[in-house]
PDB file of C-alpha atoms and ligand atoms in Angstrom:
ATOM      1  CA  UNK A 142      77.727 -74.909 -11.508  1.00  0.00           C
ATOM      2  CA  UNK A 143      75.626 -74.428 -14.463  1.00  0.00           C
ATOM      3  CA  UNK A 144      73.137 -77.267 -15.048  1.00  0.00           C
ATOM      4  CA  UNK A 145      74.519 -78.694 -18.286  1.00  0.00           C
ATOM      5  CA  UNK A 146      77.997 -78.824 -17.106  1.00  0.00           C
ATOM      6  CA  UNK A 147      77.072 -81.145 -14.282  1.00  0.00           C
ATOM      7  CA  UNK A 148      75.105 -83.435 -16.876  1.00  0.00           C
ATOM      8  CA  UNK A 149      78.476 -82.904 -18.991  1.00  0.00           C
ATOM      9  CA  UNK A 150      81.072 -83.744 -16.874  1.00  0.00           C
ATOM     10  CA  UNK A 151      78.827 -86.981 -15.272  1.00  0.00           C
ATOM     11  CA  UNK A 152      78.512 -88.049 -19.313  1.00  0.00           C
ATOM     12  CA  UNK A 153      81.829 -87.708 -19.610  1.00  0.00           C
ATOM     13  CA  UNK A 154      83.441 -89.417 -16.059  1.00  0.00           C
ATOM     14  CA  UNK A 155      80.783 -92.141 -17.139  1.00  0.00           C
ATOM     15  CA  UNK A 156      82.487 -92.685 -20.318  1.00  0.00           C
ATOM     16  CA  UNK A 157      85.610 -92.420 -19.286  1.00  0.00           C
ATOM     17  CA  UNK A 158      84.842 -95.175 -16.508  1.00  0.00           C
ATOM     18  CA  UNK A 159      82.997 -97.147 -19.058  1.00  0.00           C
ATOM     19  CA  UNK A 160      86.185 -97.255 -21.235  1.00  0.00           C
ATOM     20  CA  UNK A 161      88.765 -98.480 -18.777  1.00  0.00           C
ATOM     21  CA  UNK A 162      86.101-101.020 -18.000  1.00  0.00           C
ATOM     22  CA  UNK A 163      86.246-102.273 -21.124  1.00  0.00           C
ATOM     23  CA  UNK A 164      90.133-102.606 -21.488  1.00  0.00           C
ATOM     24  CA  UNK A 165      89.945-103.897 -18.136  1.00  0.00           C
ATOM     25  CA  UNK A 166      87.506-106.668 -18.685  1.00  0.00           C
ATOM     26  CA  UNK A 167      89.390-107.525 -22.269  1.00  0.00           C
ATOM     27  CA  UNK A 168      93.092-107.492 -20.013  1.00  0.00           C
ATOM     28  CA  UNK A 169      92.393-109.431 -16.895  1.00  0.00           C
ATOM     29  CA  UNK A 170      89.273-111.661 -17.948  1.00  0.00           C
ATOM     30  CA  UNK A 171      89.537-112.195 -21.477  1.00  0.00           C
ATOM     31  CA  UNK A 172      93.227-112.695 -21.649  1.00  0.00           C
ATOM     32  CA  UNK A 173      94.081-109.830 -24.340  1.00  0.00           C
ATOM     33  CA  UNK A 174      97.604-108.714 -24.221  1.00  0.00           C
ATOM     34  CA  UNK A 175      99.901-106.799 -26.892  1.00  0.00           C
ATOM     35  CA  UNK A 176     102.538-109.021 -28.261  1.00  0.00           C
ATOM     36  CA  UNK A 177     104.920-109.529 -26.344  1.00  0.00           C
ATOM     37  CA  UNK A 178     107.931-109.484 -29.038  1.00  0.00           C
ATOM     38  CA  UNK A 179     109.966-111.961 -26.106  1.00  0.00           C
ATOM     39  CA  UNK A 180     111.008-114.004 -28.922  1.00  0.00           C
ATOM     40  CA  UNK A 181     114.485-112.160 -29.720  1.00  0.00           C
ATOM     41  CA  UNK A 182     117.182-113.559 -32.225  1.00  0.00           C
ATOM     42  CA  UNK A 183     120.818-112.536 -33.244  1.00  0.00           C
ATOM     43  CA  UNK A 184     119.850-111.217 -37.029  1.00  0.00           C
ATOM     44  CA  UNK A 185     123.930-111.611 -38.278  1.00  0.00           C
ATOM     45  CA  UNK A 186     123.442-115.454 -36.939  1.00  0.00           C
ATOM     46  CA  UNK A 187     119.871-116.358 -38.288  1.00  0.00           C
ATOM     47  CA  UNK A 188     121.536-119.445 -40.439  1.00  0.00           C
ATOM     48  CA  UNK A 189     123.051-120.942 -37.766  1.00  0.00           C
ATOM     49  CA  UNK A 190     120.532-120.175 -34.886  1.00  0.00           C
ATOM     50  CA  UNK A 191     117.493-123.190 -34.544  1.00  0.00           C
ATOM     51  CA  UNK A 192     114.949-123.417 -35.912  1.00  0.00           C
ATOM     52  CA  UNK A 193     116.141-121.065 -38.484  1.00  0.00           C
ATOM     53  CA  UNK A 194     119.528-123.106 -39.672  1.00  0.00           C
ATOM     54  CA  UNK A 195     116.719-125.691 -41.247  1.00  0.00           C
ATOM     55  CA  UNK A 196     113.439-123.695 -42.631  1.00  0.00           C
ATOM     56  CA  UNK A 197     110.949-125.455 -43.937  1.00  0.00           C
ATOM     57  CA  UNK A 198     107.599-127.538 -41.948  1.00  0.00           C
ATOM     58  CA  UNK A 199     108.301-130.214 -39.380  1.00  0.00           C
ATOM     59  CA  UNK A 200     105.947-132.208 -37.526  1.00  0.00           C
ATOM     60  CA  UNK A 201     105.647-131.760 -33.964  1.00  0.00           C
ATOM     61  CA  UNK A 202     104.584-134.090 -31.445  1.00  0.00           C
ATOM     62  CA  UNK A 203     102.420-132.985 -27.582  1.00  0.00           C
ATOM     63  CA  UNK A 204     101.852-129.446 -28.660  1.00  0.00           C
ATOM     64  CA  UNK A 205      98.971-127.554 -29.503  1.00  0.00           C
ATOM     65  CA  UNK A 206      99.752-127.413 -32.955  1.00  0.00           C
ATOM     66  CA  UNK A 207     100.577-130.581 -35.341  1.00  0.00           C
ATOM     67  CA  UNK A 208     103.154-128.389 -37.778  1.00  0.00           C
ATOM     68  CA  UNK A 209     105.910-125.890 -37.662  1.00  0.00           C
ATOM     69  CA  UNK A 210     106.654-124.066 -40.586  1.00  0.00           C
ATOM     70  CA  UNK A 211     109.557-122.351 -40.387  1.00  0.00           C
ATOM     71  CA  UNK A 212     110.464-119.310 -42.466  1.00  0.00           C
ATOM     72  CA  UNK A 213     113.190-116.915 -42.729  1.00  0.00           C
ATOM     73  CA  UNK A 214     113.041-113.491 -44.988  1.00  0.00           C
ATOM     74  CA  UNK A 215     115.071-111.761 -46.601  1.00  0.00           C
ATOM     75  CA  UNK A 216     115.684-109.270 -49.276  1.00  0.00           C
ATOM     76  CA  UNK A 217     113.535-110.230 -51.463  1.00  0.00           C
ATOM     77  CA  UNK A 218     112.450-114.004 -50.487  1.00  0.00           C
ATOM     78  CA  UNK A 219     111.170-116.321 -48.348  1.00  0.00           C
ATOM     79  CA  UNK A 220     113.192-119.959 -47.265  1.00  0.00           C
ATOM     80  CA  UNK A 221     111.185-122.177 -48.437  1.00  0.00           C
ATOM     81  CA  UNK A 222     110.138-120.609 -51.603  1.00  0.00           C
ATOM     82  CA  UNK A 223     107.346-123.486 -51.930  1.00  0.00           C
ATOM     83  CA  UNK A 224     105.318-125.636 -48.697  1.00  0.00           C
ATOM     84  CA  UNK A 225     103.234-128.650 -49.156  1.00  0.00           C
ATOM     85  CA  UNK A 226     100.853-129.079 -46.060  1.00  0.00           C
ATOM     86  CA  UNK A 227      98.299-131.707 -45.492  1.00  0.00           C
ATOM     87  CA  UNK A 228      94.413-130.114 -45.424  1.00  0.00           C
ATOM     88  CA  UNK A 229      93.310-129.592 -42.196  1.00  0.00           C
ATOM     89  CA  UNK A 230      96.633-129.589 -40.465  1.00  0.00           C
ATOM     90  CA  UNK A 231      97.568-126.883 -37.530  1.00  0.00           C
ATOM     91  CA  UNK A 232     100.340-125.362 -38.363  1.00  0.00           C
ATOM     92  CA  UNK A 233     102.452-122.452 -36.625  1.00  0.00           C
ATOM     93  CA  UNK A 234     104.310-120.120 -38.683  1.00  0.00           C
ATOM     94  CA  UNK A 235     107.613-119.146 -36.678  1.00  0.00           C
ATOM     95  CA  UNK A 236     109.426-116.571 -39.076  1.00  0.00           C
ATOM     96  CA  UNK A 237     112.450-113.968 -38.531  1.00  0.00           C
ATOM     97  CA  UNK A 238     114.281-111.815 -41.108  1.00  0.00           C
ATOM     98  CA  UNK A 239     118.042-111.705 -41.872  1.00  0.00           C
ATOM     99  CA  UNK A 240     117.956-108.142 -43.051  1.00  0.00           C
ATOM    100  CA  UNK A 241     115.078-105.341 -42.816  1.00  0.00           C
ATOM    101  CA  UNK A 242     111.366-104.768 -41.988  1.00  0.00           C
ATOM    102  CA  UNK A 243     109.352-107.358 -44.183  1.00  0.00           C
ATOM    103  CA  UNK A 244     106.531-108.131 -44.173  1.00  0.00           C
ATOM    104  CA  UNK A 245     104.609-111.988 -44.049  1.00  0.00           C
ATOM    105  CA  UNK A 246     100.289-112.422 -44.924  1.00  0.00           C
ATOM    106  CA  UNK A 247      99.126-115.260 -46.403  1.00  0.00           C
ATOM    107  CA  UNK A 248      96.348-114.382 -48.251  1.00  0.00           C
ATOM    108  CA  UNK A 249      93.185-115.488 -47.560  1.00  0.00           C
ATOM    109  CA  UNK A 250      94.041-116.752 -43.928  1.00  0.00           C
ATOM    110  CA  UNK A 251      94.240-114.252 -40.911  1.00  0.00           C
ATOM    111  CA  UNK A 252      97.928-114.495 -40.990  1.00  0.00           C
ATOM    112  CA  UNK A 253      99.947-111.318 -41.592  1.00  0.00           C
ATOM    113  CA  UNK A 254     102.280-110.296 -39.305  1.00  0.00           C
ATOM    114  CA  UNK A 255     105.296-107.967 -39.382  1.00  0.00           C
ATOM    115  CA  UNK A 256     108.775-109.280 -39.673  1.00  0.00           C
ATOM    116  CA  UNK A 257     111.722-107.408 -37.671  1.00  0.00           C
ATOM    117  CA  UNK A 258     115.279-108.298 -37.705  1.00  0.00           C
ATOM    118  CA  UNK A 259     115.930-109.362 -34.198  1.00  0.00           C
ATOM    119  CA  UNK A 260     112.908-111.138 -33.313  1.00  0.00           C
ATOM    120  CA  UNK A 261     110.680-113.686 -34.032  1.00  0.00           C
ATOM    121  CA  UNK A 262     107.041-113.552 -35.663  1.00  0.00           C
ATOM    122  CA  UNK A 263     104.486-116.474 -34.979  1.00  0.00           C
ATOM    123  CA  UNK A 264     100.935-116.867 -35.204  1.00  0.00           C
ATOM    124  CA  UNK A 265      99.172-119.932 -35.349  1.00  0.00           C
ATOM    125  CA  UNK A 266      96.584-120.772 -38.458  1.00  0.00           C
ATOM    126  CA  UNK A 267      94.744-124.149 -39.170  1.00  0.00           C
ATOM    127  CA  UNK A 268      94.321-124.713 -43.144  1.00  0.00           C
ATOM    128  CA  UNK A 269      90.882-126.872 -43.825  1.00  0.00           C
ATOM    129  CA  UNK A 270      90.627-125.667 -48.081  1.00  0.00           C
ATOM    130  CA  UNK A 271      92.989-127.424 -50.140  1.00  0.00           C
ATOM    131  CA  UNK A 272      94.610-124.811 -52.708  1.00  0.00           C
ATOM    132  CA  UNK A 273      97.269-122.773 -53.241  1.00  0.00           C
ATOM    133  CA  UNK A 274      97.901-120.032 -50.761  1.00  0.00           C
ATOM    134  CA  UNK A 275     100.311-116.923 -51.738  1.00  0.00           C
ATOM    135  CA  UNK A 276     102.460-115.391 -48.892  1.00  0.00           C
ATOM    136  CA  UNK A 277     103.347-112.472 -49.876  1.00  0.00           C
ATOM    137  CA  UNK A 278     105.167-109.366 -48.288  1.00  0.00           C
ATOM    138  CA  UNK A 279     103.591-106.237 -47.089  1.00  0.00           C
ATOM    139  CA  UNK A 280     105.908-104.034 -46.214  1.00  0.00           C
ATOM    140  CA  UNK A 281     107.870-101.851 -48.335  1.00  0.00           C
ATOM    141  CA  UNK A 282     111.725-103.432 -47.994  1.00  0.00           C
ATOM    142  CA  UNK A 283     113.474-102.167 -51.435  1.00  0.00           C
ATOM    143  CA  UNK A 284     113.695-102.101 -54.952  1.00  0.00           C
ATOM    144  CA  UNK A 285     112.598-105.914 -55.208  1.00  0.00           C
ATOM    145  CA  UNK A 286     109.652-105.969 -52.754  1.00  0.00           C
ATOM    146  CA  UNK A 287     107.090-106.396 -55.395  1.00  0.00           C
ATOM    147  CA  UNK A 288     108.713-109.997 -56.455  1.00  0.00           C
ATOM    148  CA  UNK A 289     109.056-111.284 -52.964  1.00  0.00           C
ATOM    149  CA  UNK A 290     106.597-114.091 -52.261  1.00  0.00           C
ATOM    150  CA  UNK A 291     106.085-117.760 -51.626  1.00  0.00           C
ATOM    151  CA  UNK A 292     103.485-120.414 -51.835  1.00  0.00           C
ATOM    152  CA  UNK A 293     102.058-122.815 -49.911  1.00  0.00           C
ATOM    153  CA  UNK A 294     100.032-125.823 -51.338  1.00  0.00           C
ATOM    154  CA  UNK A 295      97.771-127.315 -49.127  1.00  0.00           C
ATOM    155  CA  UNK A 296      96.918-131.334 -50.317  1.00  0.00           C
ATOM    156  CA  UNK A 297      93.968-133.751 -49.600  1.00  0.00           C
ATOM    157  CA  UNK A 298      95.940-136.784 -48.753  1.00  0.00           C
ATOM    158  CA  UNK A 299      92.815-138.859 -48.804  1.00  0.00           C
TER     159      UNK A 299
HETATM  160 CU1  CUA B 240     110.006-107.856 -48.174  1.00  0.00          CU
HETATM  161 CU2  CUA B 240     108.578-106.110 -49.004  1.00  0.00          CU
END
C-alpha cells in the first residue's frame, strides 16, 4: 500500500472513531436523547382531553417546576391569547394543536418548539426579566399565520 493511503485511511478510522465517541459520550454519560414525541393526544378531542379542556397557567405543587402553562393552537391563535406570570417563576409550557403544523417561540427565551397535531410539545423555561414576552408562530400554517401570536406578561409582585 502506498504510503499516504496508510496515513489516509488511519486519519480517517481515527475520525471516524473519534466521532462515535463523541455521540457516545453525549448519549450514555451526558444524558442527550432526541425527543421522544411519547406525549400523544387525540387532535379531534383536544377540548375535552386534560390539560387541554382548561388552557391557561396553574400552579403546581412537588414538581420540578412551580407553573404549567397550558396552550392549545390553532388556526391562527393561541388559548390563552394573554398570560400573567410572576418574575422568576418556573414555568412549563405543555402545548398541542387542534389542526396543522404550528409553530410556538417565545421570543427572547430559548423556547421554540414545533407544534404537531397528535402530540404534545413541552419545554421547560424559568422567566427572571419582568416584560412583555411575544409568542409567536414559526411555521407556515395558512393564509393567517402572520397574525397568530400571544403574549405573556411577566409581573414583579414585590
Ligand atoms: Cu400557526 Cu403559523
Amino acid at each position: 500500500m502506498h504510503k499516504y493511503e496508510k496515513i489516509w485511511l488511519v486519519f480517517g478510522i481515527g475520525a471516524l472513531i473519534f466521532f462515535l465517541s463523541v455521540i457516545g459520550v453525549s448519549a450514555f454519560y451526558l444524558g442527550n436523547q432526541p425527543p421522544s414525541c411519547l406525549a400523544t393526544i387525540d387532535p379531534d378531542k383536544v377540548d375535552q382531553t386534560a390539560p387541554f379542556n382548561e388552557p391557561g397557567l396553574k400552579k403546581v405543587e412537588g414538581k420540578d417546576w412551580d407553573y404549567e402553562l397550558v396552550y392549545v393552537a390553532q388556526a391562527f391563535s393561541y388559548t390563552p391569547n394573554e398570560v400573567e406570570i410572576p418574575k422568576g417563576a418556573k414555568v412549563k409550557f405543555i402545548v398541542t394543536t387542534k389542526d396543522v403544523i404550528h409553530g410556538f417561540e417565545v421570543a427572547g427565551t430559548n423556547v421554540n418548539m414545533m407544534v404537531e397535531p397528535g402530540y404534545i410539545s413541552e419545554k421547560v423555561a424559568t422567566f427572571d426579566k419582568p416584560g412583555e414576552y411575544l409568542v409567536l408562530c414559526n411555521e407556515y400554517c395558512g393564509a393567517g399565520h402572520h397574525m397568530m401570536y400571544s403574549k405573556i406578561k411577566v409581573v414583579d409582585n414585590q
